[in-house]
Short mmCIF file of C-alpha atoms in Angstrom, two decimals:
data_model
loop_
_atom_site.label_atom_id
_atom_site.label_comp_id
_atom_site.label_asym_id
_atom_site.label_seq_id
_atom_site.Cartn_x
_atom_site.Cartn_y
_atom_site.Cartn_z
CA UNK A 254 -29.97 -49.46 -21.38
CA UNK A 255 -27.42 -49.56 -19.23
CA UNK A 256 -25.92 -46.52 -17.69
CA UNK A 257 -21.90 -46.18 -17.25
CA UNK A 258 -20.81 -44.52 -14.43
CA UNK A 259 -17.56 -42.38 -14.90
CA UNK A 260 -14.67 -41.93 -12.11
CA UNK A 261 -16.44 -38.38 -11.09
CA UNK A 262 -20.03 -40.53 -10.29
CA UNK A 263 -18.24 -43.03 -8.36
CA UNK A 264 -16.68 -40.56 -6.03
CA UNK A 265 -19.95 -38.94 -5.65
CA UNK A 266 -19.36 -35.89 -7.86
CA UNK A 267 -22.09 -35.84 -9.67
CA UNK A 268 -22.95 -32.29 -11.41
CA UNK A 269 -26.06 -30.87 -9.78
CA UNK A 270 -26.37 -33.64 -7.31
CA UNK A 271 -24.64 -32.59 -4.44
CA UNK A 272 -21.75 -30.50 -6.00
CA UNK A 273 -20.90 -27.75 -4.04
CA UNK A 274 -19.93 -24.24 -5.55
CA UNK A 275 -16.78 -23.29 -4.13
CA UNK A 276 -16.87 -19.46 -2.24
CA UNK A 277 -16.16 -16.78 -4.29
CA UNK A 278 -12.31 -15.50 -3.72
CA UNK A 279 -11.42 -12.61 -2.10
CA UNK A 280 -8.42 -10.53 -2.21
CA UNK A 281 -6.34 -8.75 0.47
CA UNK A 282 -4.28 -5.55 0.04
CA UNK A 283 -1.68 -3.96 2.89
CA UNK A 284 -0.62 -0.80 2.33
CA UNK A 285 1.90 1.24 4.44
CA UNK A 286 0.96 4.78 4.98
CA UNK A 287 2.96 7.81 6.58
CA UNK A 288 0.54 11.02 7.07
CA UNK A 289 1.05 14.44 8.53
CA UNK A 290 4.04 16.35 10.47
CA UNK A 291 6.58 14.59 12.22
CA UNK A 292 8.40 17.27 14.58
CA UNK A 293 10.54 14.72 17.13
CA UNK A 294 14.02 15.01 16.57
CA UNK A 295 14.83 12.36 19.37
CA UNK A 296 11.96 9.72 18.56
CA UNK A 297 13.32 6.36 17.70
CA UNK A 298 11.19 6.36 14.58
CA UNK A 299 12.30 5.45 11.06
CA UNK A 300 11.35 8.88 9.66
CA UNK A 301 13.32 11.99 9.55
CA UNK A 302 11.55 15.28 11.10
CA UNK A 303 9.41 16.42 8.02
CA UNK A 304 6.10 16.40 6.20
CA UNK A 305 4.54 13.01 5.00
CA UNK A 306 1.75 12.33 2.69
CA UNK A 307 0.09 8.91 1.32
CA UNK A 308 -2.16 8.49 -1.23
CA UNK A 309 -3.52 4.81 -2.09
CA UNK A 310 -5.20 4.71 -5.55
CA UNK A 311 -7.47 1.79 -5.95
CA UNK A 312 -8.43 0.79 -9.78
CA UNK A 313 -11.18 -1.40 -10.44
CA UNK A 314 -10.06 -2.97 -14.12
CA UNK A 315 -13.24 -5.54 -14.17
CA UNK A 316 -16.62 -5.08 -15.84
CA UNK A 317 -18.82 -4.86 -13.01
CA UNK A 318 -18.85 -3.01 -9.88
CA UNK A 319 -16.85 -4.24 -6.94
CA UNK A 320 -17.63 -4.14 -3.51
CA UNK A 321 -14.38 -3.50 -1.00
CA UNK A 322 -13.91 -2.83 2.36
CA UNK A 323 -10.72 -1.40 4.54
CA UNK A 324 -9.47 -0.89 8.00
CA UNK A 325 -6.55 0.86 9.64
CA UNK A 326 -3.87 -0.50 11.94
CA UNK A 327 -2.03 2.36 13.48
CA UNK A 328 1.58 2.27 14.37
CA UNK A 329 1.93 5.36 15.25
CA UNK A 330 -0.75 7.76 16.51
CA UNK A 331 -4.44 7.13 16.87
CA UNK A 332 -6.33 4.14 17.29
CA UNK A 333 -7.99 2.07 14.48
CA UNK A 334 -11.22 2.68 13.24
CA UNK A 335 -13.99 0.49 11.96
CA UNK A 336 -14.44 -1.23 9.14
CA UNK A 337 -15.48 1.15 6.21
CA UNK A 338 -17.42 -0.58 3.18
CA UNK A 339 -17.21 0.91 -0.34
CA UNK A 340 -17.92 0.14 -3.86
CA UNK A 341 -16.13 0.95 -6.98
CA UNK A 342 -17.73 1.21 -10.32
CA UNK A 343 -16.30 -0.87 -13.37
CA UNK A 344 -13.23 0.62 -14.94
CA UNK A 345 -13.43 3.30 -12.07
CA UNK A 346 -10.79 4.45 -9.80
CA UNK A 347 -11.02 5.82 -5.86
CA UNK A 348 -8.17 7.79 -3.54
CA UNK A 349 -7.62 6.83 -0.18
CA UNK A 350 -5.48 9.40 1.35
CA UNK A 351 -4.24 11.55 4.50
CA UNK A 352 -7.56 13.38 4.75
CA UNK A 353 -9.63 10.31 5.06
CA UNK A 354 -7.14 8.81 7.46
CA UNK A 355 -7.21 11.96 9.67
CA UNK A 356 -10.86 12.61 9.59
CA UNK A 357 -12.25 12.78 13.11
CA UNK A 358 -8.85 12.64 14.98
CA UNK A 359 -6.71 15.22 16.66
CA UNK A 360 -3.32 13.68 15.49
CA UNK A 361 -0.59 15.66 13.68
CA UNK A 362 1.37 12.38 12.49
CA UNK A 363 -0.34 8.98 11.64
CA UNK A 364 1.74 5.93 10.26
CA UNK A 365 0.34 2.26 10.17
CA UNK A 366 -1.38 -0.01 7.41
CA UNK A 367 -4.41 0.15 5.82
CA UNK A 368 -6.18 -3.27 4.82
CA UNK A 369 -8.39 -3.41 2.01
CA UNK A 370 -10.14 -6.43 1.08
CA UNK A 371 -12.09 -7.11 -2.00
CA UNK A 372 -14.49 -9.44 -3.83
CA UNK A 373 -12.50 -9.35 -7.05
CA UNK A 374 -8.96 -8.40 -7.94
CA UNK A 375 -8.26 -4.50 -7.89
CA UNK A 376 -5.23 -2.21 -8.87
CA UNK A 377 -3.52 -0.55 -5.80
CA UNK A 378 -1.03 1.86 -5.82
CA UNK A 379 0.59 3.70 -2.94
CA UNK A 380 2.05 7.13 -3.49
CA UNK A 381 4.39 8.51 -0.99
CA UNK A 382 5.66 12.47 -0.96
CA UNK A 383 8.12 13.60 1.84
CA UNK A 384 9.95 16.84 2.57
CA UNK A 385 12.53 17.01 4.97
CA UNK A 386 12.32 19.89 7.37
CA UNK A 387 15.04 22.21 6.45
CA UNK A 388 15.47 20.64 2.78
CA UNK A 389 14.27 23.84 1.07
CA UNK A 390 12.40 22.76 -1.65
CA UNK A 391 13.34 19.22 -2.29
CA UNK A 392 10.50 16.56 -2.29
CA UNK A 393 10.57 12.98 -2.58
CA UNK A 394 8.01 11.24 -4.26
CA UNK A 395 7.59 7.29 -4.79
CA UNK A 396 5.11 5.10 -6.02
CA UNK A 397 4.61 1.71 -5.34
CA UNK A 398 1.98 -1.18 -6.69
CA UNK A 399 0.89 -3.14 -4.00
CA UNK A 400 0.39 -6.94 -4.60
CA UNK A 401 -2.85 -8.59 -3.43
CA UNK A 402 -2.99 -11.74 -1.46
CA UNK A 403 -6.28 -14.26 -2.63
CA UNK A 404 -7.58 -15.11 0.72
CA UNK A 405 -8.40 -18.66 1.63
CA UNK A 406 -11.16 -18.67 4.77
CA UNK A 407 -9.01 -16.46 7.33
CA UNK A 408 -5.37 -17.30 5.74
CA UNK A 409 -3.80 -15.06 3.34
CA UNK A 410 -2.70 -16.93 0.22
CA UNK A 411 0.53 -16.20 -1.76
CA UNK A 412 1.31 -12.85 -3.11
CA UNK A 413 -0.41 -12.10 -6.81
CA UNK A 414 0.51 -10.00 -9.32
#
């Protein structure tokens, strides 16, 4: 009996014979944060003197535990800290907030970006609250969904919903 070679066999892509399985995708999220009391009226900052808090909610909609890591780049305040490895259970959530960012630091005000990388797609939201000094009891709050990027090696791909 004579075997017929299809186009994949001719190209050398036979299942189980030299075929490579693509690496699992990773997803990256970049979340701005502002934390603490900003007192300097004369600073050239895009924030007014006040008290600022950020909380980042990370939800796992997947049916399995997901490992993720994060690190921080500060644009105002302290120096970056090392990458932190975490895991989040199926259908569970975590909060990364100002208390975590201030841990071990002497700063009163921090501003920057938290970079989170996960092995599966996650739901990431940032919640921002602010109270301007002298504004009485007025508090502002905002919630922003953070879209992830599917990583392709070291290059971030397009934003995904």
